[in-house]
Amino acid sequence: MISQLQALRQAHHDRDDLAALERFLLDDTAPLPSLDLLERTRLAAYAYTRTPRHHPDKLALRPAFVAATRRHQQAKAALTPLFQAWYAAGIEVLLFKGFYLAEFVYDAPAQRFYGDVDALIDPRHAAAARRIAVSLGWTVVAELTDSTLPHIHELMSLRSPDGMVYLEVHRRILQNYLPVSRLQQRFTDRAWQASVTHPWQGITVRALEPRDNILLGLILNRFWFADRWTFKPHDPLDMQQTMTRHQLSSDDLRRRADELGCRRTLDIFLSRCHPGRGVLHLAPPDKQQQQRWNWQISGERLACGAGAPSAGNAT
């Protein structure tokens, strides 16, 4: 199965496909892209929820919605006993990215495709979290001690007892491919401080504050590292769904970006992806444009903010 980014690159070769996808993501009344394109970009289940009952493609989209609903239910069933056990042991979990968005932001969980489940914990609890997970039948696929990169942002990768769910347990909120981790740690500390709680399956879990959900969970994770200023198909939907649910404005995002020190990155993102203003450019930028933007935000990426509190202070 090809990735969403591969599907976008394929669509880029067909400008009609790319234009149809952009219109679909920006306008609820726009015609559906081809079923093949919707399936390749993992948008078929979302399209099902947007398609009127008597639309000729409604029936063809239904299997994707049913499968996505079932998959999310399986993920919840696997995660619930683990997170409950961690909670009982005093280990707070901060959920972000796909699973969090499906569970707490979108109208129906099936609307938001996700692969791995992403969670942040205080790294001081890593050994206890690992021990509890193994006792519940989870398999440790990889962990920090296996890495030759001491600045890697993940503590461990876990596979559920039924093999259906992969859980990425993070110690920092952002990816980091540089040998200096102070900036990533500063953002992680700020994420913990501003995080909000949600009742879930009889316990409490944490999530990013809504503005951080866009700035940290989406924009910085997308633009500062491996994706090279390229969007995934769900990015404009994630942004719009979060802003609508929490009644956020662009000015709200700008104020928080000023606090975090990532205003230039936000402005570049909004110039390419601003669903509220009908702006979306899915075509990957060329290398020269990437280099210009990297230079423009170099000061933000190299800032290391002194005096940040220790990780995991979520009280």
PDB file of C-alpha atoms in Angstrom:
ATOM      1  CA  MET A   1       0.000   0.000   0.000  1.00  0.00           C
ATOM      2  CA  ILE A   2       1.490   3.340  -1.051  1.00  0.00           C
ATOM      3  CA  SER A   3       1.850   6.196   1.389  1.00  0.00           C
ATOM      4  CA  GLN A   4      -0.200   9.384   1.272  1.00  0.00           C
ATOM      5  CA  LEU A   5       2.858  11.373   0.204  1.00  0.00           C
ATOM      6  CA  GLN A   6       3.549   8.919  -2.626  1.00  0.00           C
ATOM      7  CA  ALA A   7      -0.057   9.275  -3.742  1.00  0.00           C
ATOM      8  CA  LEU A   8       0.319  13.058  -3.781  1.00  0.00           C
ATOM      9  CA  ARG A   9       3.506  12.791  -5.809  1.00  0.00           C
ATOM     10  CA  GLN A  10       1.683  10.604  -8.308  1.00  0.00           C
ATOM     11  CA  ALA A  11      -1.177  13.098  -8.441  1.00  0.00           C
ATOM     12  CA  HIS A  12       1.333  15.887  -9.029  1.00  0.00           C
ATOM     13  CA  HIS A  13       2.089  14.347 -12.405  1.00  0.00           C
ATOM     14  CA  ASP A  14      -1.590  14.770 -13.281  1.00  0.00           C
ATOM     15  CA  ARG A  15      -2.493  18.402 -12.657  1.00  0.00           C
ATOM     16  CA  ASP A  16      -6.185  17.643 -13.057  1.00  0.00           C
ATOM     17  CA  ASP A  17      -6.023  15.119 -10.201  1.00  0.00           C
ATOM     18  CA  LEU A  18      -4.170  17.572  -7.969  1.00  0.00           C
ATOM     19  CA  ALA A  19      -6.598  20.389  -8.735  1.00  0.00           C
ATOM     20  CA  ALA A  20      -9.586  18.110  -8.067  1.00  0.00           C
ATOM     21  CA  LEU A  21      -8.096  17.073  -4.729  1.00  0.00           C
ATOM     22  CA  GLU A  22      -7.460  20.681  -3.705  1.00  0.00           C
ATOM     23  CA  ARG A  23     -11.026  21.688  -4.595  1.00  0.00           C
ATOM     24  CA  PHE A  24     -12.414  18.731  -2.662  1.00  0.00           C
ATOM     25  CA  LEU A  25     -10.385  19.572   0.458  1.00  0.00           C
ATOM     26  CA  LEU A  26     -11.362  23.242   0.385  1.00  0.00           C
ATOM     27  CA  ASP A  27     -15.012  23.128  -0.628  1.00  0.00           C
ATOM     28  CA  ASP A  28     -17.703  20.833   0.779  1.00  0.00           C
ATOM     29  CA  THR A  29     -19.743  21.311  -2.384  1.00  0.00           C
ATOM     30  CA  ALA A  30     -16.938  20.444  -4.818  1.00  0.00           C
ATOM     31  CA  PRO A  31     -17.232  17.313  -6.973  1.00  0.00           C
ATOM     32  CA  LEU A  32     -15.567  14.162  -5.713  1.00  0.00           C
ATOM     33  CA  PRO A  33     -12.144  13.291  -7.101  1.00  0.00           C
ATOM     34  CA  SER A  34     -11.884   9.843  -8.641  1.00  0.00           C
ATOM     35  CA  LEU A  35     -12.505   6.911  -6.305  1.00  0.00           C
ATOM     36  CA  ASP A  36      -9.012   5.650  -7.085  1.00  0.00           C
ATOM     37  CA  LEU A  37      -7.454   8.948  -5.971  1.00  0.00           C
ATOM     38  CA  LEU A  38      -9.559   9.036  -2.808  1.00  0.00           C
ATOM     39  CA  GLU A  39      -8.451   5.524  -1.903  1.00  0.00           C
ATOM     40  CA  ARG A  40      -4.779   6.214  -2.645  1.00  0.00           C
ATOM     41  CA  THR A  41      -4.782   9.362  -0.506  1.00  0.00           C
ATOM     42  CA  ARG A  42      -6.721   7.642   2.334  1.00  0.00           C
ATOM     43  CA  LEU A  43      -9.629  10.066   1.986  1.00  0.00           C
ATOM     44  CA  ALA A  44     -12.339   7.623   0.936  1.00  0.00           C
ATOM     45  CA  ALA A  45     -13.836   7.233   4.427  1.00  0.00           C
ATOM     46  CA  TYR A  46     -13.914  11.014   4.869  1.00  0.00           C
ATOM     47  CA  ALA A  47     -15.504  11.402   1.446  1.00  0.00           C
ATOM     48  CA  TYR A  48     -18.234   8.953   2.450  1.00  0.00           C
ATOM     49  CA  THR A  49     -19.328  11.243   5.291  1.00  0.00           C
ATOM     50  CA  ARG A  50     -19.454  14.235   2.953  1.00  0.00           C
ATOM     51  CA  THR A  51     -21.346  12.537   0.141  1.00  0.00           C
ATOM     52  CA  PRO A  52     -25.154  12.939  -0.035  1.00  0.00           C
ATOM     53  CA  ARG A  53     -27.217   9.797   0.444  1.00  0.00           C
ATOM     54  CA  HIS A  54     -28.243   9.490  -3.191  1.00  0.00           C
ATOM     55  CA  HIS A  55     -24.845  10.268  -4.705  1.00  0.00           C
ATOM     56  CA  PRO A  56     -23.874   7.566  -7.254  1.00  0.00           C
ATOM     57  CA  ASP A  57     -20.527   6.918  -5.477  1.00  0.00           C
ATOM     58  CA  LYS A  58     -21.963   6.680  -1.950  1.00  0.00           C
ATOM     59  CA  LEU A  59     -22.209   2.886  -1.986  1.00  0.00           C
ATOM     60  CA  ALA A  60     -18.692   2.468  -3.378  1.00  0.00           C
ATOM     61  CA  LEU A  61     -17.270   4.616  -0.551  1.00  0.00           C
ATOM     62  CA  ARG A  62     -19.068   2.789   2.247  1.00  0.00           C
ATOM     63  CA  PRO A  63     -16.563  -0.117   2.631  1.00  0.00           C
ATOM     64  CA  ALA A  64     -13.771   2.360   3.352  1.00  0.00           C
ATOM     65  CA  PHE A  65     -15.841   4.043   6.055  1.00  0.00           C
ATOM     66  CA  VAL A  66     -16.820   0.706   7.646  1.00  0.00           C
ATOM     67  CA  ALA A  67     -13.214  -0.509   7.596  1.00  0.00           C
ATOM     68  CA  ALA A  68     -11.900   2.727   9.113  1.00  0.00           C
ATOM     69  CA  THR A  69     -14.553   2.628  11.845  1.00  0.00           C
ATOM     70  CA  ARG A  70     -13.662  -0.959  12.707  1.00  0.00           C
ATOM     71  CA  ARG A  71      -9.945  -0.190  12.730  1.00  0.00           C
ATOM     72  CA  HIS A  72     -10.398   2.712  15.134  1.00  0.00           C
ATOM     73  CA  GLN A  73     -12.514   0.568  17.448  1.00  0.00           C
ATOM     74  CA  GLN A  74      -9.760  -2.059  17.443  1.00  0.00           C
ATOM     75  CA  ALA A  75      -7.201   0.604  18.292  1.00  0.00           C
ATOM     76  CA  LYS A  76      -9.289   1.864  21.223  1.00  0.00           C
ATOM     77  CA  ALA A  77      -9.821  -1.674  22.486  1.00  0.00           C
ATOM     78  CA  ALA A  78      -6.069  -2.318  22.452  1.00  0.00           C
ATOM     79  CA  LEU A  79      -5.050   1.027  23.946  1.00  0.00           C
ATOM     80  CA  THR A  80      -7.635   1.200  26.725  1.00  0.00           C
ATOM     81  CA  PRO A  81      -6.147  -1.390  29.134  1.00  0.00           C
ATOM     82  CA  LEU A  82      -2.631  -0.082  28.527  1.00  0.00           C
ATOM     83  CA  PHE A  83      -3.487   3.556  29.169  1.00  0.00           C
ATOM     84  CA  GLN A  84      -5.614   2.595  32.164  1.00  0.00           C
ATOM     85  CA  ALA A  85      -2.684   0.677  33.647  1.00  0.00           C
ATOM     86  CA  TRP A  86      -0.310   3.559  32.992  1.00  0.00           C
ATOM     87  CA  TYR A  87      -2.790   5.991  34.562  1.00  0.00           C
ATOM     88  CA  ALA A  88      -3.078   3.789  37.660  1.00  0.00           C
ATOM     89  CA  ALA A  89       0.728   3.865  37.915  1.00  0.00           C
ATOM     90  CA  GLY A  90       0.808   7.663  37.736  1.00  0.00           C
ATOM     91  CA  ILE A  91       2.007   7.838  34.124  1.00  0.00           C
ATOM     92  CA  GLU A  92       0.267  10.644  32.228  1.00  0.00           C
ATOM     93  CA  VAL A  93      -0.277  10.195  28.497  1.00  0.00           C
ATOM     94  CA  LEU A  94      -0.489  13.135  26.095  1.00  0.00           C
ATOM     95  CA  LEU A  95      -2.090  12.110  22.809  1.00  0.00           C
ATOM     96  CA  PHE A  96      -1.443  13.950  19.560  1.00  0.00           C
ATOM     97  CA  LYS A  97      -1.576  13.540  15.783  1.00  0.00           C
ATOM     98  CA  GLY A  98      -3.851  11.011  14.063  1.00  0.00           C
ATOM     99  CA  PHE A  99      -5.472   8.959  16.818  1.00  0.00           C
ATOM    100  CA  TYR A 100      -6.100  12.024  18.948  1.00  0.00           C
ATOM    101  CA  LEU A 101      -7.649  13.887  16.016  1.00  0.00           C
ATOM    102  CA  ALA A 102      -9.857  10.938  15.088  1.00  0.00           C
ATOM    103  CA  GLU A 103     -11.039  10.444  18.658  1.00  0.00           C
ATOM    104  CA  PHE A 104     -11.476  14.029  19.836  1.00  0.00           C
ATOM    105  CA  VAL A 105     -11.604  16.451  16.904  1.00  0.00           C
ATOM    106  CA  TYR A 106     -13.332  14.976  13.861  1.00  0.00           C
ATOM    107  CA  ASP A 107     -17.090  14.364  13.894  1.00  0.00           C
ATOM    108  CA  ALA A 108     -16.555  10.650  13.203  1.00  0.00           C
ATOM    109  CA  PRO A 109     -13.295   8.804  13.973  1.00  0.00           C
ATOM    110  CA  ALA A 110     -13.340   7.097  10.563  1.00  0.00           C
ATOM    111  CA  GLN A 111     -12.919  10.480   8.877  1.00  0.00           C
ATOM    112  CA  ARG A 112      -9.276  10.727   9.957  1.00  0.00           C
ATOM    113  CA  PHE A 113      -6.907   8.065   8.655  1.00  0.00           C
ATOM    114  CA  TYR A 114      -3.852   7.353  10.822  1.00  0.00           C
ATOM    115  CA  GLY A 115      -1.143   4.736  10.878  1.00  0.00           C
ATOM    116  CA  ASP A 116       0.734   4.642  14.169  1.00  0.00           C
ATOM    117  CA  VAL A 117      -0.701   6.022  17.406  1.00  0.00           C
ATOM    118  CA  ASP A 118       1.434   8.826  18.869  1.00  0.00           C
ATOM    119  CA  ALA A 119       1.686   9.521  22.593  1.00  0.00           C
ATOM    120  CA  LEU A 120       3.993  11.609  24.753  1.00  0.00           C
ATOM    121  CA  ILE A 121       5.034  10.598  28.268  1.00  0.00           C
ATOM    122  CA  ASP A 122       7.518  11.905  30.805  1.00  0.00           C
ATOM    123  CA  PRO A 123      10.768  10.059  29.976  1.00  0.00           C
ATOM    124  CA  ARG A 124      11.365   9.471  33.680  1.00  0.00           C
ATOM    125  CA  HIS A 125       8.496   6.966  33.489  1.00  0.00           C
ATOM    126  CA  ALA A 126       9.897   5.090  30.479  1.00  0.00           C
ATOM    127  CA  ALA A 127      11.058   1.994  32.377  1.00  0.00           C
ATOM    128  CA  ALA A 128       7.766   1.636  34.240  1.00  0.00           C
ATOM    129  CA  ALA A 129       5.753   2.227  31.066  1.00  0.00           C
ATOM    130  CA  ARG A 130       7.758  -0.425  29.261  1.00  0.00           C
ATOM    131  CA  ARG A 131       7.370  -2.940  32.077  1.00  0.00           C
ATOM    132  CA  ILE A 132       3.596  -2.459  32.259  1.00  0.00           C
ATOM    133  CA  ALA A 133       3.203  -2.707  28.489  1.00  0.00           C
ATOM    134  CA  VAL A 134       5.133  -5.976  28.330  1.00  0.00           C
ATOM    135  CA  SER A 135       3.107  -7.399  31.220  1.00  0.00           C
ATOM    136  CA  LEU A 136      -0.054  -6.710  29.185  1.00  0.00           C
ATOM    137  CA  GLY A 137       1.275  -8.528  26.147  1.00  0.00           C
ATOM    138  CA  TRP A 138       2.608  -5.600  24.130  1.00  0.00           C
ATOM    139  CA  THR A 139       5.826  -6.203  22.180  1.00  0.00           C
ATOM    140  CA  VAL A 140       8.706  -3.733  22.274  1.00  0.00           C
ATOM    141  CA  VAL A 141       9.617  -3.300  18.606  1.00  0.00           C
ATOM    142  CA  ALA A 142      12.281  -0.650  19.159  1.00  0.00           C
ATOM    143  CA  GLU A 143      13.460   1.628  21.943  1.00  0.00           C
ATOM    144  CA  LEU A 144      15.739   4.554  22.595  1.00  0.00           C
ATOM    145  CA  THR A 145      18.639   2.385  23.709  1.00  0.00           C
ATOM    146  CA  ASP A 146      18.675   0.755  20.254  1.00  0.00           C
ATOM    147  CA  SER A 147      19.319   4.052  18.507  1.00  0.00           C
ATOM    148  CA  THR A 148      22.730   5.435  17.598  1.00  0.00           C
ATOM    149  CA  LEU A 149      21.158   8.906  17.713  1.00  0.00           C
ATOM    150  CA  PRO A 150      21.008  10.092  21.341  1.00  0.00           C
ATOM    151  CA  HIS A 151      18.764  13.014  20.351  1.00  0.00           C
ATOM    152  CA  ILE A 152      16.001  10.857  18.816  1.00  0.00           C
ATOM    153  CA  HIS A 153      12.527  11.936  19.953  1.00  0.00           C
ATOM    154  CA  GLU A 154      10.983   8.491  20.490  1.00  0.00           C
ATOM    155  CA  LEU A 155      11.337   6.445  23.674  1.00  0.00           C
ATOM    156  CA  MET A 156       9.960   3.203  22.279  1.00  0.00           C
ATOM    157  CA  SER A 157       7.722   1.633  19.658  1.00  0.00           C
ATOM    158  CA  LEU A 158       5.172  -0.905  20.885  1.00  0.00           C
ATOM    159  CA  ARG A 159       3.003  -3.422  19.059  1.00  0.00           C
ATOM    160  CA  SER A 160      -0.307  -4.493  20.576  1.00  0.00           C
ATOM    161  CA  PRO A 161      -0.947  -8.130  21.578  1.00  0.00           C
ATOM    162  CA  ASP A 162      -3.109  -8.667  18.489  1.00  0.00           C
ATOM    163  CA  GLY A 163      -0.491  -7.047  16.250  1.00  0.00           C
ATOM    164  CA  MET A 164      -2.999  -4.505  14.929  1.00  0.00           C
ATOM    165  CA  VAL A 165      -1.786  -1.332  16.671  1.00  0.00           C
ATOM    166  CA  TYR A 166       1.619   0.332  16.692  1.00  0.00           C
ATOM    167  CA  LEU A 167       2.143   2.853  19.467  1.00  0.00           C
ATOM    168  CA  GLU A 168       4.962   5.374  19.173  1.00  0.00           C
ATOM    169  CA  VAL A 169       5.865   6.575  22.669  1.00  0.00           C
ATOM    170  CA  HIS A 170       7.647   9.934  22.500  1.00  0.00           C
ATOM    171  CA  ARG A 171       9.773  11.841  24.943  1.00  0.00           C
ATOM    172  CA  ARG A 172       9.722  15.020  22.818  1.00  0.00           C
ATOM    173  CA  ILE A 173       6.895  16.512  20.804  1.00  0.00           C
ATOM    174  CA  LEU A 174       8.954  17.217  17.667  1.00  0.00           C
ATOM    175  CA  GLN A 175      11.106  15.072  15.467  1.00  0.00           C
ATOM    176  CA  ASN A 176      14.779  15.983  15.584  1.00  0.00           C
ATOM    177  CA  TYR A 177      17.477  15.012  13.121  1.00  0.00           C
ATOM    178  CA  LEU A 178      20.028  17.445  14.540  1.00  0.00           C
ATOM    179  CA  PRO A 179      22.536  16.698  17.334  1.00  0.00           C
ATOM    180  CA  VAL A 180      21.127  19.563  19.457  1.00  0.00           C
ATOM    181  CA  SER A 181      17.848  18.822  21.254  1.00  0.00           C
ATOM    182  CA  ARG A 182      17.359  21.919  23.401  1.00  0.00           C
ATOM    183  CA  LEU A 183      14.858  23.512  21.037  1.00  0.00           C
ATOM    184  CA  GLN A 184      12.779  20.342  20.806  1.00  0.00           C
ATOM    185  CA  GLN A 185      12.877  20.046  24.588  1.00  0.00           C
ATOM    186  CA  ARG A 186      11.716  23.641  24.990  1.00  0.00           C
ATOM    187  CA  PHE A 187       8.724  23.017  22.743  1.00  0.00           C
ATOM    188  CA  THR A 188       7.959  19.807  24.608  1.00  0.00           C
ATOM    189  CA  ASP A 189       7.980  21.615  27.930  1.00  0.00           C
ATOM    190  CA  ARG A 190       5.640  24.272  26.564  1.00  0.00           C
ATOM    191  CA  ALA A 191       3.343  21.576  25.182  1.00  0.00           C
ATOM    192  CA  TRP A 192       3.078  19.890  28.588  1.00  0.00           C
ATOM    193  CA  GLN A 193       2.449  23.199  30.362  1.00  0.00           C
ATOM    194  CA  ALA A 194      -0.388  24.230  28.041  1.00  0.00           C
ATOM    195  CA  SER A 195      -1.901  20.752  27.563  1.00  0.00           C
ATOM    196  CA  VAL A 196      -5.559  20.086  28.357  1.00  0.00           C
ATOM    197  CA  THR A 197      -7.266  17.059  29.874  1.00  0.00           C
ATOM    198  CA  HIS A 198      -9.976  14.847  28.413  1.00  0.00           C
ATOM    199  CA  PRO A 199     -12.008  12.165  30.188  1.00  0.00           C
ATOM    200  CA  TRP A 200     -11.501   8.949  28.234  1.00  0.00           C
ATOM    201  CA  GLN A 201     -12.496   5.349  28.933  1.00  0.00           C
ATOM    202  CA  GLY A 202     -12.777   5.942  32.682  1.00  0.00           C
ATOM    203  CA  ILE A 203      -9.446   7.762  33.011  1.00  0.00           C
ATOM    204  CA  THR A 204      -7.972  11.137  32.085  1.00  0.00           C
ATOM    205  CA  VAL A 205      -5.664  11.672  29.129  1.00  0.00           C
ATOM    206  CA  ARG A 206      -3.928  14.830  28.014  1.00  0.00           C
ATOM    207  CA  ALA A 207      -3.901  16.481  24.614  1.00  0.00           C
ATOM    208  CA  LEU A 208      -2.230  19.479  23.053  1.00  0.00           C
ATOM    209  CA  GLU A 209      -3.873  22.830  23.646  1.00  0.00           C
ATOM    210  CA  PRO A 210      -5.876  23.470  20.427  1.00  0.00           C
ATOM    211  CA  ARG A 211      -3.482  26.092  19.035  1.00  0.00           C
ATOM    212  CA  ASP A 212      -0.530  23.814  19.806  1.00  0.00           C
ATOM    213  CA  ASN A 213      -2.373  21.016  18.067  1.00  0.00           C
ATOM    214  CA  ILE A 214      -2.007  23.050  14.868  1.00  0.00           C
ATOM    215  CA  LEU A 215       1.362  24.707  15.500  1.00  0.00           C
ATOM    216  CA  LEU A 216       3.259  21.805  17.080  1.00  0.00           C
ATOM    217  CA  GLY A 217       1.270  18.744  16.075  1.00  0.00           C
ATOM    218  CA  LEU A 218       0.902  19.809  12.451  1.00  0.00           C
ATOM    219  CA  ILE A 219       2.958  22.759  11.215  1.00  0.00           C
ATOM    220  CA  LEU A 220       6.322  22.272  12.928  1.00  0.00           C
ATOM    221  CA  ASN A 221       6.210  18.492  12.615  1.00  0.00           C
ATOM    222  CA  ARG A 222       5.418  18.890   8.934  1.00  0.00           C
ATOM    223  CA  PHE A 223       7.648  21.788   7.909  1.00  0.00           C
ATOM    224  CA  TRP A 224      10.751  21.554  10.055  1.00  0.00           C
ATOM    225  CA  PHE A 225      11.811  18.030   9.383  1.00  0.00           C
ATOM    226  CA  ALA A 226      11.442  15.081   7.021  1.00  0.00           C
ATOM    227  CA  ASP A 227       8.509  16.195   4.867  1.00  0.00           C
ATOM    228  CA  ARG A 228      10.424  19.094   3.275  1.00  0.00           C
ATOM    229  CA  TRP A 229       7.603  21.626   3.243  1.00  0.00           C
ATOM    230  CA  THR A 230       5.204  19.111   1.687  1.00  0.00           C
ATOM    231  CA  PHE A 231       1.656  18.508   2.872  1.00  0.00           C
ATOM    232  CA  LYS A 232      -0.208  15.297   3.477  1.00  0.00           C
ATOM    233  CA  PRO A 233      -3.826  15.116   2.261  1.00  0.00           C
ATOM    234  CA  HIS A 234      -5.310  15.362   5.744  1.00  0.00           C
ATOM    235  CA  ASP A 235      -3.343  18.468   6.760  1.00  0.00           C
ATOM    236  CA  PRO A 236      -5.867  21.083   5.585  1.00  0.00           C
ATOM    237  CA  LEU A 237      -8.678  19.029   7.092  1.00  0.00           C
ATOM    238  CA  ASP A 238      -6.834  18.727  10.423  1.00  0.00           C
ATOM    239  CA  MET A 239      -6.345  22.465  10.517  1.00  0.00           C
ATOM    240  CA  GLN A 240      -9.912  23.344   9.564  1.00  0.00           C
ATOM    241  CA  GLN A 241     -11.494  20.770  11.872  1.00  0.00           C
ATOM    242  CA  THR A 242      -9.426  21.997  14.835  1.00  0.00           C
ATOM    243  CA  MET A 243     -10.104  25.667  14.149  1.00  0.00           C
ATOM    244  CA  THR A 244     -13.829  25.062  13.713  1.00  0.00           C
ATOM    245  CA  ARG A 245     -14.260  22.857  16.775  1.00  0.00           C
ATOM    246  CA  HIS A 246     -12.368  25.277  19.032  1.00  0.00           C
ATOM    247  CA  GLN A 247     -13.478  28.506  17.311  1.00  0.00           C
ATOM    248  CA  LEU A 248      -9.936  29.619  16.567  1.00  0.00           C
ATOM    249  CA  SER A 249      -8.899  32.465  14.296  1.00  0.00           C
ATOM    250  CA  SER A 250      -5.699  33.096  12.387  1.00  0.00           C
ATOM    251  CA  ASP A 251      -4.884  35.800  14.935  1.00  0.00           C
ATOM    252  CA  ASP A 252      -5.171  33.196  17.726  1.00  0.00           C
ATOM    253  CA  LEU A 253      -2.552  31.106  15.928  1.00  0.00           C
ATOM    254  CA  ARG A 254      -0.301  34.111  15.349  1.00  0.00           C
ATOM    255  CA  ARG A 255      -0.377  35.113  19.016  1.00  0.00           C
ATOM    256  CA  ARG A 256       0.603  31.612  20.104  1.00  0.00           C
ATOM    257  CA  ALA A 257       3.257  31.403  17.376  1.00  0.00           C
ATOM    258  CA  ASP A 258       4.768  34.634  18.717  1.00  0.00           C
ATOM    259  CA  GLU A 259       4.875  33.087  22.205  1.00  0.00           C
ATOM    260  CA  LEU A 260       6.524  29.916  20.926  1.00  0.00           C
ATOM    261  CA  GLY A 261       8.889  31.639  18.509  1.00  0.00           C
ATOM    262  CA  CYS A 262       7.664  30.150  15.228  1.00  0.00           C
ATOM    263  CA  ARG A 263       5.794  33.054  13.590  1.00  0.00           C
ATOM    264  CA  ARG A 264       7.721  32.967  10.313  1.00  0.00           C
ATOM    265  CA  THR A 265       7.044  29.258   9.919  1.00  0.00           C
ATOM    266  CA  LEU A 266       3.334  29.824  10.552  1.00  0.00           C
ATOM    267  CA  ASP A 267       3.181  32.626   7.986  1.00  0.00           C
ATOM    268  CA  ILE A 268       4.769  30.426   5.321  1.00  0.00           C
ATOM    269  CA  PHE A 269       2.355  27.625   6.158  1.00  0.00           C
ATOM    270  CA  LEU A 270      -0.656  29.943   5.898  1.00  0.00           C
ATOM    271  CA  SER A 271       0.557  31.176   2.519  1.00  0.00           C
ATOM    272  CA  ARG A 272       0.267  27.599   1.255  1.00  0.00           C
ATOM    273  CA  CYS A 273      -2.492  26.134   3.425  1.00  0.00           C
ATOM    274  CA  HIS A 274      -5.283  28.320   4.763  1.00  0.00           C
ATOM    275  CA  PRO A 275      -8.606  26.501   4.251  1.00  0.00           C
ATOM    276  CA  GLY A 276     -10.596  29.366   5.758  1.00  0.00           C
ATOM    277  CA  ARG A 277      -9.377  31.598   2.933  1.00  0.00           C
ATOM    278  CA  GLY A 278      -9.539  28.965   0.208  1.00  0.00           C
ATOM    279  CA  VAL A 279      -5.759  28.578  -0.032  1.00  0.00           C
ATOM    280  CA  LEU A 280      -4.145  25.182  -0.614  1.00  0.00           C
ATOM    281  CA  HIS A 281      -1.070  24.262  -2.662  1.00  0.00           C
ATOM    282  CA  LEU A 282      -0.471  20.509  -2.536  1.00  0.00           C
ATOM    283  CA  ALA A 283       2.240  20.448  -5.192  1.00  0.00           C
ATOM    284  CA  PRO A 284       5.645  19.972  -3.522  1.00  0.00           C
ATOM    285  CA  PRO A 285       7.882  23.075  -3.717  1.00  0.00           C
ATOM    286  CA  ASP A 286      11.091  22.813  -5.694  1.00  0.00           C
ATOM    287  CA  LYS A 287      14.451  22.584  -3.927  1.00  0.00           C
ATOM    288  CA  GLN A 288      15.256  26.253  -4.418  1.00  0.00           C
ATOM    289  CA  GLN A 289      12.026  27.276  -2.719  1.00  0.00           C
ATOM    290  CA  GLN A 290      12.695  24.840   0.117  1.00  0.00           C
ATOM    291  CA  GLN A 291      16.146  26.344   0.584  1.00  0.00           C
ATOM    292  CA  ARG A 292      14.724  29.895   0.664  1.00  0.00           C
ATOM    293  CA  TRP A 293      12.194  28.989   3.303  1.00  0.00           C
ATOM    294  CA  ASN A 294      14.774  27.072   5.336  1.00  0.00           C
ATOM    295  CA  TRP A 295      16.934  30.187   5.340  1.00  0.00           C
ATOM    296  CA  GLN A 296      14.006  32.412   6.338  1.00  0.00           C
ATOM    297  CA  ILE A 297      13.212  30.300   9.410  1.00  0.00           C
ATOM    298  CA  SER A 298      16.784  29.407  10.352  1.00  0.00           C
ATOM    299  CA  GLY A 299      16.653  31.727  13.349  1.00  0.00           C
ATOM    300  CA  GLU A 300      13.555  29.989  14.684  1.00  0.00           C
ATOM    301  CA  ARG A 301      14.997  26.497  14.233  1.00  0.00           C
ATOM    302  CA  LEU A 302      18.280  27.374  15.933  1.00  0.00           C
ATOM    303  CA  ALA A 303      16.762  29.225  18.888  1.00  0.00           C
ATOM    304  CA  CYS A 304      17.384  27.314  22.101  1.00  0.00           C
ATOM    305  CA  GLY A 305      15.492  29.306  24.736  1.00  0.00           C
ATOM    306  CA  ALA A 306      17.161  29.285  28.143  1.00  0.00           C
ATOM    307  CA  GLY A 307      15.489  28.551  31.406  1.00  0.00           C
ATOM    308  CA  ALA A 308      12.902  26.030  30.203  1.00  0.00           C
ATOM    309  CA  PRO A 309      11.321  23.893  32.947  1.00  0.00           C
ATOM    310  CA  SER A 310      11.873  20.164  33.131  1.00  0.00           C
ATOM    311  CA  ALA A 311       9.891  17.833  30.843  1.00  0.00           C
ATOM    312  CA  GLY A 312       6.645  16.334  32.001  1.00  0.00           C
ATOM    313  CA  ASN A 313       5.475  19.171  34.246  1.00  0.00           C
ATOM    314  CA  ALA A 314       1.880  18.847  33.201  1.00  0.00           C
ATOM    315  CA  THR A 315       0.217  20.029  36.391  1.00  0.00           C
TER     316      THR A 315
END
